Backbone as a ProteinNet text record, in pm:
[ID]
protein_1_A
[PRIMARY]
MSKVIVRMKGGLGNQLFCYAAARRLAMVNGAELVIDDVTGFVRDTQYRRRYMLDRFNIKARKATPTERMEPFERCRRALMKYLSCGKPFGKRSYLEQGGLDLDERLLTVKVKGTFYLDGLWQSESYFKDIEKIIREDLRIDPLDDVVNQGVAQRILGCNAVAVHVRWFDVPGHEGVYNISKDYYQRAIDLMEKKITRPHYFLFSDDPVSAQSKISFPDGRLTCVAHNGGDEKAYADLWLMSQCRHFITANSTFSWWGAWLGQAEDKIVVAPEFHAEGKAAWGFKGLIPPQWTVVNGTCA
[TERTIARY]
1264.7	1251.3	1278.4	1329.7	1329.9	1263.7	1147.3	1033	978.2	940.7	960.3	776.9	734.2	647.3	635.1	549.3	527.7	335.7	384	263.9	184.6	114.2	4.9	-42.7	-21.1	-121.4	-97.8	-282.5	-301.3	-350.5	-366.7	-448.9	-435	-523.8	-484.6	-306.7	-352.8	-225.2	-83.5	-67	51	17.4	-85.4	-53.4	49.8	20.7	61.2	191.3	295	340.4	478.9	417	467.1	421.1	326.5	421.9	536.9	488.3	578.5	726.3	818.3	903.6	861.1	838.1	855.9	816	780.9	809.9	918.9	957.4	1094	1201.7	1182.9	1311.6	1295	1152.8	1118.5	1215.3	1169.6	1209.3	1330.4	1447	1560.9	1672.1	1575.5	1614.7	1554.7	1525.6	1450.1	1352.8	1292.1	1209.3	1099.2	977.5	855.8	790.6	692	628.9	460.9	476.1	322.8	318.2	146.7	103.8	55.2	50.1	23.7	-137.7	-218.4	-337.2	-397.1	-384.6	-480.2	-395.2	-304.2	-250.4	-183.6	-177.6	-245.1	-310.4	-404.1	-538.2	-601.8	-580.1	-635.8	-659.3	-531.6	-537.8	-638.4	-637.7	-730.9	-804.9	-777	-959.8	-1011.8	-841	-930.7	-1008.2	-950.9	-1025.6	-1036.3	-1026.2	-1092.8	-1114.4	-886.6	-928.6	-876.2	-913.9	-822.6	-789.6	-712.2	-691.2	-775.4	-666.5	-730.2	-677.5	-627.6	-569.9	-569.5	-744.6	-736.1	-809.5	-845.3	-875	-757.1	-637.4	-486.9	-435.6	-357.3	-295.2	-219.5	-236.6	-141.2	-173.5	-53.8	-84.5	11.4	79.2	161.2	23.4	35.9	-104	-91.3	-172.5	-195	-121.9	-70	-21.1	-122	-91.1	-99.7	-115.5	-218.7	-192.6	-52.5	-6.9	111.5	189.9	246.6	326.8	266.3	134.7	123.3	135.2	236.8	265.2	176.1	36.5	-48.8	-76.2	-88.9	-163.4	-72.7	-115.9	-49.1	53.2	-1.7	106.6	115.7	110.7	104.4	275.1	250.3	358.4	461.4	482.6	567.6	617.7	571.9	623.3	675.8	666.9	747.9	862.2	861.6	1025.2	1079.8	1019	1108.6	1164.6	1121.8	1124.7	1247.5	1224.7	1319.5	1465.8	1452.7	1582.2	1648.9	1582.3	1623.9	1701.6	1623.7	1713.5	1844.6	1891.5	1989.1	2122.2	2121.9	2151.9	2190.7	2301.3	2354.6	2203.2	2223.6	2089	2097.3	2173.4	2166.5	2141.1	2183	2136.6	1969.9	1969.8	1770.3	1714.5	1598.2	1503.8	1334.1	1364.4	1258.6	1262	1256.6	1327.6	1202.1	1167	1103.9	1138.6	1108.4	1150.2	1185.4	1274.1	1310.9	1243.5	1227.7	1222.2	1160.3	1097.8	986.8	1078	1218.4	1327.9	1383.8	1401.2	1505.6	1557.5	1587.1	1691.2	1752.6	1888.4	1853.9	1916.7	1975.5	1964.8	1921.1	1842.5	1675.5	1708.2	1770	1781.2	1930.8	1984	2099.6	2055.4	1938.1	1972.1	1854	1970.6	2033.6	1864.6	1789.2	1686.6	1702	1757.7	1736.2	1637.7	1536.5	1458.7	1371.6	1294.7	1095.5	1213.9	1135	1197.5	1050.9	1052.4	942.3	996.6	920.8	903.7	817.6	810.2	743.2	793.5	695	702.3	628.7	670.4	532.6	663.3	778	844.2	830.6	800.8	676.2	827.8	886.5	918.5	950.5	961.5	967.4	1108.1	1211.3	1372.2	1388.3	1292.9	1249.6	1194.7	1170	1108.3	1173.8	1201.9	1191.4	1260.9	1377.2	1448.6	1353.2	1234.6	1167.5	1017	1002.8	873.4	821.9	820.2	742.7	635.9	756.5	646.9	580.4	590.7	503.3	422.3	384	269.9	224.1	256.1	193.8	101.8	188.5	149.7	-8.9	-20.5	-89.5	-180	-189.9	-303	-467	-543.5	-663.1	-776.3	-833.4	-924.7	-1002.3	-1017	-1145.7	-1254.2	-1334.5	-1386.6	-1539.9	-1635.4	-1732.4	-1905.9	-1882.9	-2033.6	-1951.4	-2193	-2221.2	-2081.4	-2129.2	-2142.2	-1943.4	-1927.6	-1716.8	-1693.1	-1749.3	-1704.3	-1753.5	-1823.5	-1881.9	-1720.1	-1733.2	-1694.3	-1473.5	-1468	-1336.9	-1344.9	-1416.2	-1422.6	-1410	-1472.8	-1410.5	-1312.2	-1251.9	-1097.4	-1017	-1083.6	-978.2	-1022.5	-1047.4	-1132.1	-1063.5	-1000.7	-944.3	-808.2	-807.8	-646.4	-676.1	-734.5	-750.8	-626.6	-665.8	-608.1	-621.3	-588.7	-655.7	-637.8	-701.6	-680.7	-722.4	-673.8	-715.2	-659.9	-804.6	-786.5	-795.1	-726.9	-730.3	-769.3	-841.8	-857.1	-811.5	-779.9	-641	-729.5	-792.3	-800.9	-945.3	-1046.1	-1202	-1210.6	-1264.1	-1303.2	-1309.8	-1200.3	-1262.1	-1236.5	-1121.3	-1029	-934.9	-854.1	-696.2	-643	-542.8	-549	-353.5	-327.6	-197.7	-205.5	-205.9	-251.8	-280.3	-378.8	-466.5	-338.6	-374.7	-236.1	-350.7	-325.9	-299.2	-436.4	-517.6	-573.4	-476.9	-377.7	-274.5	-171.1	-172.2	-102.4	-184.5	-305.7	-364.3	-429.5	-403.2	-364.2	-315.1	-164.1	-31.1	-35.6	-102.6	-57.6	-162.8	-262.2	-341.7	-293.9	-280.3	-141.3	-60.9	21.2	85.1	66.7	-43.8	-113.2	-149.2	-230.1	-285.3	-236.1	-104.2	48.1	80.5	111.5	162.7	67.7	-86.4	-163	-202.7	-317.1	-413.3	-510.6	-525.3	-748.2	-738.2	-652.1	-640.1	-853.5	-853.5	-965.3	-1023	-1081.7	-999.1	-1113.9	-1040.5	-1140.4	-1100.3	-1196.7	-1175.7	-1203	-1137.3	-1091.9	-1131.7	-1207.7	-1208.5	-1243.3	-1231.1	-1329.5	-1360	-1398.9	-1519.2	-1505.3	-1596	-1566.7	-1636.9	-1715.8	-1816.7	-1704.3	-1643.5	-1560.4	-1452	-1435.5	-1289.4	-1306.4	-1452.7	-1482.5	-1514.9	-1523.1	-1559.9	-1348.2	-1318.2	-1177.1	-1075.1	-1119.9	-1062.6	-1121.8	-1069	-1133.5	-1066.5	-1191.1	-1156.7	-1192.8	-1100.8	-1183.4	-1339.8	-1422.2	-1576.7	-1548.8	-1651.1	-1753.3	-1596.2	-1472.6	-1376.8	-1341.5	-1485.2	-1483.9	-1520.9	-1464.2	-1553.6	-1517.3	-1673.4	-1623.8	-1665.9	-1524.9	-1598.1	-1622.4	-1772.6	-1839.3	-1912	-1891.9	-1974.8	-1932.7	-1833.4	-1762.1	-1710.6	-1800.6	-1782.4	-1682.1	-1638.7	-1616	-1459.7	-1412.5	-1310.6	-1354.1	-1437.8	-1487	-1539.7	-1457.9	-1467.1	-1296.2	-1227.7	-1131.5	-1053.5	-1059.9	-984.5	-1003.8	-1140.5	-1218.5	-1187	-1130.2	-1103.1	-992	-943.8	-756.9	-715.9	-823.9	-850.6	-868.5	-951.6	-1025.2	-935.7	-832.4	-720.6	-631.4	-579.4	-486.3	-470.8	-630.5	-635.2	-640.8	-581.6	-632.9	-478.8	-412.7	-319.1	-231.3	-251.6	-144.5	-228.3	-130.5	-198.7	-124.8	-232.2	-201.4	-257.1	-106	-128.6	-177.9	-238.9	-231.7	-114.6	-174.1	-30.3	-45.7	-86.8	-127.7	-26.1	-81.5	9.6	-53.9	-271.6	-305	-338.9	-306.1	-298	-115.7	-71.1	108	70.4	-22.9	18.2	-121.2	-221.1	-319.8	-175.7	-102.4	56	117.4	156.6	290.1	194.7	78.5	31.7	9.8	-20.6	-74.2	76.5	-43.7	99.7	177.6	48.3	205.3	249.9	361.1	529.5	507.9	452.6	447.1	386.6	340.6	243.6	314.2	276.6	268.6	212.5	298.8	291.8	341.3	244.8	259.1	216.8	331.1	314.1	359.5	313.4	283.8	454.3	497.9	666.8	637.6	632.8	523.1	572.9	598.5	671.2	657.5	550.6	507.9	488.8	473.7	473	378.9	352.8	270.9	155.4	53.4	-58.4	-66.4	-45.8	2.4	120.6	234.5	380.7	405.3	496.3	520.6	631	701	804.6	961.2	966.5	1016.8	1123	1267.7	1400.8	1336.3	1352.8	1240.9	1146.1	1078.6	939.2	844.8	959.5	855.9	990	915.2	1046	1051.2	1219.2	1262.7	1216.3	1167.1	1074.4	954.6	927.3	755.9	797.9	739.3	708.1	663	741.7	720	635.6	548.6	476.1	488.9	495.7	494.5	335	330.8	210.5	172.7	251.6	237.4	42.8	29.4	-118.1	-176.4	-350.8	-405.4	-495.1
2536.8	2389.5	2333	2304.3	2163.4	2112.1	2121.2	2040.1	1936.4	1787.4	1760.5	1759.8	1808.4	1824.1	1686	1572	1488.9	1513.4	1477.8	1462.2	1349.7	1347	1178.7	1160.8	1044.4	1028.5	866.9	824.6	678.2	637.7	557.7	450	466.4	387.8	360.6	319.2	148.7	136.9	176.4	320.9	355.8	486.7	567.3	642.9	615.6	452.7	439.9	419.8	387.4	422.3	537.2	597.7	754.4	785.8	786.2	800.1	755.5	656.8	547.6	586.2	632.6	675.6	814.5	923.6	1064.5	1056.3	952.1	964	950.7	826.9	804.7	911.4	910.3	1063.7	1170.9	1255.3	1366.2	1295.1	1221.4	1146.3	1122.3	1060.9	1074.5	1272.4	1279.6	1461.9	1531.9	1512	1566.8	1694.4	1667.6	1767.5	1695.6	1858.6	1808.8	1724.6	1653.2	1588	1685.4	1707.8	1758	1731.1	1704.1	1610.3	1690.3	1717.3	1721	1696.9	1722.3	1564.1	1637.7	1736.7	1791.2	1778.5	1831.9	1848.2	1698.8	1575.2	1490.8	1447	1459.4	1416.1	1534.4	1629.9	1757.5	1691.7	1623.6	1617	1464	1432.3	1243.7	1267	1278.8	1229.3	1076.1	999	877.9	793.5	800.8	734	834	948.6	1052.3	998.1	976.2	952.1	1050.2	1015.7	1158.8	1114	1154.3	1127.3	1022.7	928.4	908.9	819.7	853.5	816.7	864.1	994.1	962.3	907.9	748.7	684.4	630.1	657.5	581.6	669.6	649.6	750.2	786.4	858.4	964.1	1091.9	1174.2	1226.3	1399.9	1407.3	1501.1	1585.7	1705.7	1823.1	1818.6	1863.4	1925.8	2008.5	2000.2	2153.1	2285.6	2402.1	2492.2	2513.7	2582.7	2674.6	2704.1	2757.8	2883.6	2709	2641.4	2479.4	2376.8	2397.9	2349	2394.4	2550.3	2615.4	2688.5	2744.2	2733	2944.8	3025.9	2968	2856.3	2935.2	2852.5	2707.5	2619.7	2535.9	2449.3	2441.1	2319.8	2357	2520.4	2613	2597.8	2614.4	2648.1	2518.3	2429.2	2319.2	2243.2	2281.6	2265.2	2308.5	2475.8	2463.8	2488.9	2401.4	2365.7	2217.1	2193.5	2046	2049	2187.2	2216.6	2204.9	2334.4	2347.8	2284.4	2177.3	2059.9	1967.4	1918.1	1847.8	1892.1	1988.1	2056.2	1954.4	1985.7	1934.7	1787.8	1757.6	1652.9	1575.8	1479.2	1452.2	1476.6	1484.6	1444.9	1635.2	1783.2	1851.1	1941.7	1828.4	1819.6	1885.8	1988.6	2043.9	2029.7	1942.9	1854.4	1744.4	1619.9	1545.3	1427.5	1421.5	1373.8	1145.6	1029.5	927.6	934.7	911.5	892.1	758.3	664.6	505.3	417.3	334.5	262.6	98.8	135.3	81.2	98.8	41.1	120.1	193.2	319.8	377.3	472.7	366.2	339	552.7	573.7	744.7	815.2	755.2	857.1	845.9	721.7	693.7	773.6	874.9	927.8	1037.3	1090.6	1237.9	1355.3	1454.9	1548.1	1634.9	1663.8	1765.6	1908.3	1984.5	2131.5	2215.7	2337.1	2378.6	2299.2	2356.8	2307	2241.6	2097.1	1975.8	1901.6	1936.1	1821.1	1713.7	1587.8	1456.3	1419.4	1381.3	1329	1196.2	1100.3	951	836.3	708	661.5	545.9	538.9	493.9	339.5	218.6	118.4	23.4	14.4	-67.8	-51	-131.3	-111.7	-138.9	-111.2	-27.4	120.3	128.8	285.1	294.9	245.9	279.4	186.3	49.8	-78.4	-67.8	44	97.9	138.4	201	230.1	157.2	43.3	-49.8	-47.3	-65.5	-13.5	117	208.2	339	326.1	291.2	290.8	215.5	67.2	2.3	99	127.9	208.9	356.3	404.8	523.4	460.4	361.1	296.4	182.9	231.8	95.5	200.4	111.4	191.2	89.1	165.1	159.5	46.6	-52	-145.8	-129.6	-182.9	-119.6	-144.9	-73.8	-96.2	-174.9	-180	-161.3	-311.7	-399.8	-554.9	-664.7	-576.6	-647.2	-709.3	-563.3	-619.9	-649.3	-637.1	-713.3	-834.5	-882.9	-1040.1	-1152	-1048.6	-1095.5	-1119.6	-1042.8	-1013.7	-1136.8	-1148.6	-1270.9	-1430.3	-1418	-1538.8	-1586.4	-1467	-1448.1	-1447.7	-1351	-1469.6	-1562.4	-1660.2	-1796.1	-1919.6	-1853.8	-2002.9	-1969.7	-2066.8	-1995	-1935.4	-1836.4	-1734.5	-1662.9	-1688.2	-1670.2	-1564.1	-1436.8	-1312.4	-1394.5	-1302.6	-1396	-1222	-1176.4	-1029.4	-1105.5	-1047	-1078.3	-928.3	-857.4	-731.3	-721.3	-676.5	-694.1	-584.7	-518.2	-412.5	-413.5	-540.3	-580.5	-604.9	-692.9	-730.1	-813.2	-856.9	-993.9	-1118.4	-1201.7	-1329.5	-1342.5	-1207.7	-1193.3	-1185.5	-1272.8	-1215.5	-1114.4	-1081.9	-911.4	-891.2	-800.3	-722	-759.8	-715.3	-785	-826.3	-868.8	-979.5	-1094	-1107.4	-1205.2	-1400.9	-1407.3	-1624.6	-1701	-1724.9	-1837.7	-1928.3	-2003.7	-2077.7	-1998.2	-1910.9	-1834	-1855.3	-1846.6	-1796.4	-1975.9	-2098.6	-2217.7	-2301.7	-2224.7	-2286	-2190.8	-2108.7	-2009.7	-2078.9	-2152.6	-2200.8	-2316.8	-2418.7	-2576.4	-2510.4	-2462.2	-2412	-2361	-2339.1	-2354.2	-2421.2	-2547.3	-2613.3	-2765.6	-2756.4	-2857.2	-2816.1	-2634.1	-2538.4	-2536.7	-2518.9	-2482.8	-2524.9	-2642.3	-2708.7	-2621.4	-2695.9	-2653.3	-2499.9	-2448.1	-2309.4	-2303.5	-2147.2	-2093.5	-1969	-1955.5	-1831.8	-1711.6	-1555.5	-1535.3	-1437	-1379.6	-1357.6	-1250.1	-1093.8	-929.4	-970.8	-877.6	-815.3	-722.6	-589.9	-532.3	-639.6	-754.9	-785.5	-898.4	-944.7	-1066.3	-1199.1	-1121.1	-1243.9	-1313.6	-1203.1	-1281	-1375.7	-1273.9	-1368.7	-1492.8	-1518.3	-1637.2	-1761.2	-1734.8	-1755.2	-1799.8	-1783.4	-1771	-1867.5	-1889.6	-1968	-2121.8	-2200.9	-2305.7	-2312.4	-2324.4	-2281.2	-2465.8	-2444.2	-2537.6	-2569.6	-2654.8	-2677.8	-2644.6	-2550.8	-2448.6	-2471.3	-2351.3	-2253.5	-2173.1	-2147.7	-1980.7	-1875.3	-1763.4	-1642.8	-1534.8	-1474.4	-1340.4	-1236.1	-1126.5	-1015.4	-969.8	-852.7	-823.3	-660.8	-656.6	-585.9	-423.7	-466.8	-259.3	-226.9	-182.3	-177.2	14.8	35	159	179.5	331.8	366.9	429.6	434.6	518.7	411.9	280.2	206.5	117.6	170.5	14.2	26	122.8	87.2	-58.3	-42	-176	-262.5	-295.2	-444.7	-451.1	-298.3	-319.8	-361.5	-298.4	-362	-528.4	-534.2	-696.5	-765	-737.4	-803.8	-795.4	-653.3	-788.8	-804.2	-870.3	-934.6	-1116.7	-1100.8	-1244.1	-1330.4	-1468.5	-1472.9	-1494.9	-1557.4	-1552.7	-1492.6	-1453.7	-1355.1	-1423.8	-1459.6	-1454.9	-1296.4	-1226.2	-1120.5	-1104.5	-1009.5	-1019.6	-852.5	-857.1	-754.5	-629.8	-559	-476.2	-399.6	-309.3	-230.8	-302.8	-197	-293.9	-393.1	-486.1	-656.7	-656.2	-594.7	-571.3	-506.9	-425.3	-334.1	-463.5	-552.7	-547.2	-701.8	-754.8	-829.3	-816.5	-640.5	-606.4	-580	-579.6	-511.5	-622.6	-737.7	-865.4	-922.2	-939.4	-932.5	-1105.8	-1169.9	-1285.6	-1271.4	-1395.9	-1331.1	-1491.9	-1618.5	-1730.5	-1674.1	-1588.3	-1611.8	-1573.4	-1685.4	-1662.8	-1659.5	-1548.3	-1453.8	-1480.3	-1485.3	-1561.1	-1446.6	-1396.4	-1319.1	-1315.5	-1235.3	-1302.4	-1297.1	-1397.7	-1312.7	-1303.9	-1171.9	-1107.1	-937.8	-953.8	-840.7	-768.9	-611.3	-526.9	-401.8	-314.1	-137.3	-113.5	38.8	97.7	67.4	93.3	78.4	32.7	-97.1	-237.9	-307	-149.1	-147	-269.2	-362.9	-485.5	-505.4	-607.7	-732.1	-591.8	-476.7	-394.9	-416.5	-368.9	-419	-327.5	-398.6	-409.5	-440.3	-467.2	-414.8	-552	-681.6	-780.6	-800.2	-852.1	-873	-964.7	-1004.6	-1083.4	-1219.2	-1244.4	-1282.5	-1386.6	-1344	-1349.7	-1449.6	-1574.3	-1633.7	-1589.5	-1618.5	-1544.5	-1694.5	-1728.2	-1813.2	-1707.3	-1817.2	-1707.7	-1748.7	-1538.1	-1506.5	-1497.6	-1533.9	-1527	-1439.2	-1330.4	-1286.8	-1391	-1377.5	-1444.2	-1372.2
1240.4	1219.3	1072	1003.1	922.6	932.7	761.2	776.3	607.1	644.4	483.1	479.4	416.5	309.1	201.9	255.8	173.4	63.2	-39.5	-206.4	-212.4	-152.5	-131	-241.3	-294.2	-440.1	-440.7	-539.1	-559.1	-464.6	-476.8	-372.6	-245.4	-171.4	24	8.6	-73.7	-16.4	-99.4	-177.1	-220.9	-125.4	-92.7	-20.9	66.4	198.3	310.2	297.4	128.6	101.6	102.4	49.3	80.7	177.3	237.9	406.8	485.7	492.2	596	528.5	423.5	356.1	426.2	397.4	446.2	582.2	686.8	778.3	846.7	813.1	870	841.2	682.3	657.3	766.2	808.2	892.9	1011.4	1097.4	1197.3	1241.7	1142.7	1143.5	1111.3	1099.5	1064.5	1162.9	1240.5	1271.1	1259	1191.6	1077.4	1083.8	1099.8	1127.3	1002.1	990.2	876.4	834.5	712.5	689.4	568.4	564	458.6	382.6	222.6	141.9	81.9	134.2	47.1	-27.3	-101.2	-196.3	-323.1	-327.2	-549.9	-573.3	-501.7	-604	-646.4	-565.5	-627.7	-712.3	-695.5	-798.4	-953.2	-1020	-1140	-1145.2	-1090.2	-1129.7	-1154.3	-1287.7	-1407.6	-1373.5	-1413.9	-1446.2	-1328.9	-1168.8	-1065.8	-1018.8	-1056.7	-866.9	-711.9	-667	-581.3	-494.2	-372.4	-289.6	-193.6	-73.4	48	147.2	203.5	283.1	355.2	435.5	605.3	739.5	745.9	829.4	954.3	864.5	941.5	1044.6	1051.5	1052.3	1214.2	1263.6	1412.8	1334.3	1258.3	1230.9	1268	1348.8	1413.4	1362.8	1180.3	1143.6	1075	1054.6	939.7	897.7	815	628.7	640.8	494.3	420.8	462.5	460.7	481.3	232.8	242.6	66.5	55.1	155.8	83.3	86.7	173.3	153.1	50.9	16.5	-160.4	-225	-236.9	-371.9	-420.6	-344.5	-425.8	-426.7	-485.4	-634.1	-713.5	-830.5	-927.3	-993	-825	-791.5	-937.1	-1027.2	-1076.7	-1132.2	-1171.5	-1263.4	-1139.2	-1009.3	-907.1	-879.3	-932.5	-861.1	-1007	-1118.8	-1216.9	-1228.7	-1172.1	-1141.2	-1040.6	-919.3	-873.8	-904.4	-939.6	-1016.7	-1046.7	-1198.3	-1274.7	-1162.6	-1102	-1012.4	-914.4	-888.1	-808.4	-900.2	-1024.2	-1124.2	-1126.3	-1123.4	-1211	-1044.1	-915.8	-829.1	-773.9	-706.3	-638.9	-606.6	-559.2	-531.2	-369.9	-292.9	-154.1	-176.2	-243.3	-221.7	-257.8	-354.8	-358.8	-229.8	-254.6	-221.5	-230.4	-352.1	-398.5	-455.6	-390.2	-472.3	-498.8	-598.1	-739.2	-711.2	-738.2	-714.5	-867.5	-938.9	-1022	-1111.8	-1065.7	-1088.6	-981.7	-1034.7	-896.1	-820.4	-855.3	-791.7	-646.7	-569.5	-472.1	-432.6	-410.8	-415.7	-296.6	-258.7	-78.9	-91	-227.8	-154.2	-49.4	-58.9	45.5	186	217.6	345.1	363.5	300.1	354.5	308.6	272.8	284.8	416.9	380.3	493.8	488.7	544.5	517.1	599.2	524.2	552.2	480	621.3	588.8	485	388.9	386	280.1	274.7	200	70.8	18.7	-55.3	-92.9	-76.5	-92.9	-166.5	-285.1	-417	-500.1	-457.7	-523.4	-439.1	-509.5	-459.4	-298.8	-357.1	-252.6	-188	-293.7	-246.6	-252.3	-61.2	-14	85.7	183.7	338.2	400	261.7	296.2	362.6	277.1	350	471.7	564.7	673.2	796.3	754.7	794.7	933.1	977.7	1062.7	1178.9	1120.9	1224.9	1231.9	1203.3	1183.2	1278.5	1381.2	1520.4	1520.5	1487.6	1470.6	1369.1	1252.9	1143.6	1159.9	1231.9	1248.5	1391.2	1455.3	1536.7	1519.5	1393.7	1315.7	1194.4	1169.7	1140.4	1169.8	1288.3	1320.5	1342.2	1281.7	1288.6	1420.7	1504.5	1610.6	1574.1	1646.9	1574.6	1550	1442.3	1407	1480.7	1500.8	1616.2	1552.9	1394.9	1347.3	1381.6	1374.9	1420.1	1308.8	1121.4	982.1	1035.3	1068.5	1079.9	1186.1	1315.9	1428.4	1409.6	1331	1327.4	1232.4	1150.2	1025.3	1063.9	1244.6	1257.5	1358.7	1399.8	1520.6	1458.5	1326.8	1235.8	1184.3	1249.8	1139.8	1306.2	1384.4	1499.8	1573	1508.5	1536.5	1483.7	1368.4	1280	1218.1	1150.6	1071.4	963	911.7	878.6	761.1	589.9	525.2	438.3	413.1	322.9	195.2	127	27.8	-64.6	-169.5	-233.5	-410.3	-451.6	-627.8	-625.5	-780.1	-810	-956.3	-1012.3	-1132.1	-1233.4	-1305.5	-1326.5	-1481.4	-1546.6	-1670	-1677.3	-1818.5	-1742	-1701.8	-1627.8	-1536.1	-1646	-1650.6	-1733	-1835.9	-1907.9	-2048.9	-2022.2	-2069.1	-2090.2	-2106.1	-2010.4	-2019.8	-1963.6	-1958.8	-1922.6	-1792.4	-1735.8	-1582.6	-1496.9	-1515.6	-1431.9	-1399.1	-1263.4	-1170.6	-1242.1	-1261.9	-1345.3	-1205.7	-1246.9	-1191	-1127	-1196.2	-1154.3	-1015.5	-1031.3	-978	-755.9	-840.4	-697.6	-625.4	-716.6	-660.4	-645.5	-700.7	-648.3	-484.6	-480.7	-349.9	-246	-281.9	-158.1	-183.2	-286.9	-267.6	-123.1	-114.7	-69.7	118.2	72.5	227.8	288.6	173.8	280.2	280.2	242.6	320.6	428.2	424.7	575.7	702.9	611.6	755	792.7	915.2	962.7	942	816.7	788.6	801.7	685.6	638.2	618.4	672.4	624.8	552.5	474	351.6	338.3	350.3	338.7	223.4	131.7	11.5	-10.9	-53.4	-68	-180.8	-305.1	-436.5	-431.5	-574.8	-605	-687	-803.8	-798.9	-752.1	-623.8	-604.8	-653.7	-729.9	-803.3	-864.3	-961.2	-1034	-1005.2	-899.1	-839.9	-742.8	-726.7	-665.4	-772.9	-906.7	-1049.5	-1078.3	-1034.2	-1133.5	-1034.8	-909.6	-793.9	-745.3	-736.1	-636.9	-567.7	-397	-315.7	-221.3	-103.4	-58.5	-26.3	-23	6.2	225.4	153.9	311	402.5	318.5	384.9	343.3	288.9	242.6	277	260	381.2	301.9	178.9	115.5	166.1	152.7	261.3	132.8	146.1	-13.5	76.3	181.3	241.6	268.4	291.7	245.3	130.6	17.3	-85.6	-39.4	-282.5	-254.5	-218.3	-255.6	-156.9	-32.8	27.8	172	267.7	196.3	340.7	297.8	261	203.4	331.3	428.1	565.1	634.6	607.5	647.7	625.3	497.2	405.1	492.8	512.1	504.2	667.8	719.7	914.5	852	845.3	825.2	806.5	619.8	613.7	728.4	787.6	821.6	967.5	1065.3	1133.5	1111.8	974.2	947.4	942.5	939.4	1039.1	898	802.9	676	545.1	454.7	325.1	163.4	92.8	-56.9	-111.9	-156.2	-225	-386.8	-412.9	-578.4	-598	-708.7	-749.7	-745.7	-633.7	-520.4	-417.6	-394.2	-281.8	-202.7	-206.2	-71	-9.6	-74.2	-29.3	39.5	-33.9	-1.8	150.3	147.8	333.1	436.8	382	432.7	537.1	430.4	496.9	569.8	514.7	602.1	749.1	743.7	877.1	1000.2	950.4	967.5	1132.7	1224	1348.1	1334	1289.5	1387.5	1306.8	1430.1	1393.1	1309.7	1324.8	1232	1067	1035.5	915.7	789.6	739.9	583.1	432.8	431.9	348	148.4	71.6	-120.8	-115.8	-219.5	-353.2	-478.5	-551.7	-678	-741.1	-848.1	-948.4	-1082.1	-1006.6	-1220.4	-1182.9	-1308.9	-1388.5	-1443.8	-1458.9	-1492.1	-1505.8	-1618.4	-1604.7	-1585.3	-1620.1	-1604.1	-1495	-1531.1	-1380.6	-1288	-1368.3	-1223.6	-1233.4	-1242.5	-1182.6	-1068.6	-1095.6	-991.7	-1019.3	-937.3	-940.1	-964.1	-961.3	-907.8	-753.9	-787.7	-677.4	-524.3	-440	-308.3	-243.2	-355.5	-328.7	-252.8	-214.2	-197.1	-78.9	82.8	200.2	150.4	211.8	158.6	267.8	291.6	407.1	329.6	272.8	210.2	63.2	85.1	-35.2	-184.9	-291.6	-430.1	-520.5	-606.1	-657.8	-816.9	-882.9	-992.2	-1032.2	-1076.1	-1166.8	-1245.5	-1315.1	-1484.3	-1475.5	-1650.4	-1602	-1714.2	-1678.5	-1755.8	-1717.2
[MASK]
+++++++++++++++++++++++++++++++++++++++++++++++++++++++++++++++++++++++++++++++++++++++++++++++++++++++++++++++++++++++++++++++++++++++++++++++++++++++++++++++++++++++++++++++++++++++++++++++++++++++++++++++++++++++++++++++++++++++++++++++++++++++++++++++++++++++++++++++++++++++++++++++++++++++++++

């Protein structure tokens, strides 16, 4: 049986993109999906990320050491990449993403034997045709602790808007990657016009700085700050996805929070913002066409 071995990497949002693209590729080719949950993280000395999808409803098995090209994984992987790059796109057994823009060629790849998929693949177009399956795979069982259950009940009892603020540069300083406060104020103004008395649930890696950055309507803000760190990122994602509407940051984490939201009439606001590097954003295929794009100039 053929198999697709997907190399997971990045934070939670990027890992979800890796999984979804690989799940679809394996499914349409009748291949087994195998998850390499090791090699994409062993050299991440800056962020020290790790595999974070064990809390989801994912049935794919983990790769064996042999499937991870061990021993001498780095050298063997480099050789396989080199040999594959000399072949036509559809004939490669190791497919590494060549850029961030949507590459529709992936949708027609025919998998034979053992196939390696390496990249972020940040577009719903890579898995839109199996959306129901992806949603079921990425289901998180309701959290059973008192605090998260209490927040979830508050979310479900109002016109909840999830607001995500991600800090890539030092909070409170002008930088290259932080989205401007004007973006958030325009997004809130839009929600105020379209929704009856929305209540905002703020998610952020620095909630104190986020609250000082944005002016929310009096009495209609709940700061969700109890699920700290990567260990509980799935919990914040679950809470975010329970909201009815969304104001995302330039972040794949809030992208997925919004995408996983179930309301058919949901309003999703995303920043119109182009950047490369650690906060790459605005490339072809990233923002679903039904979302509302608002200028997000950095500040």
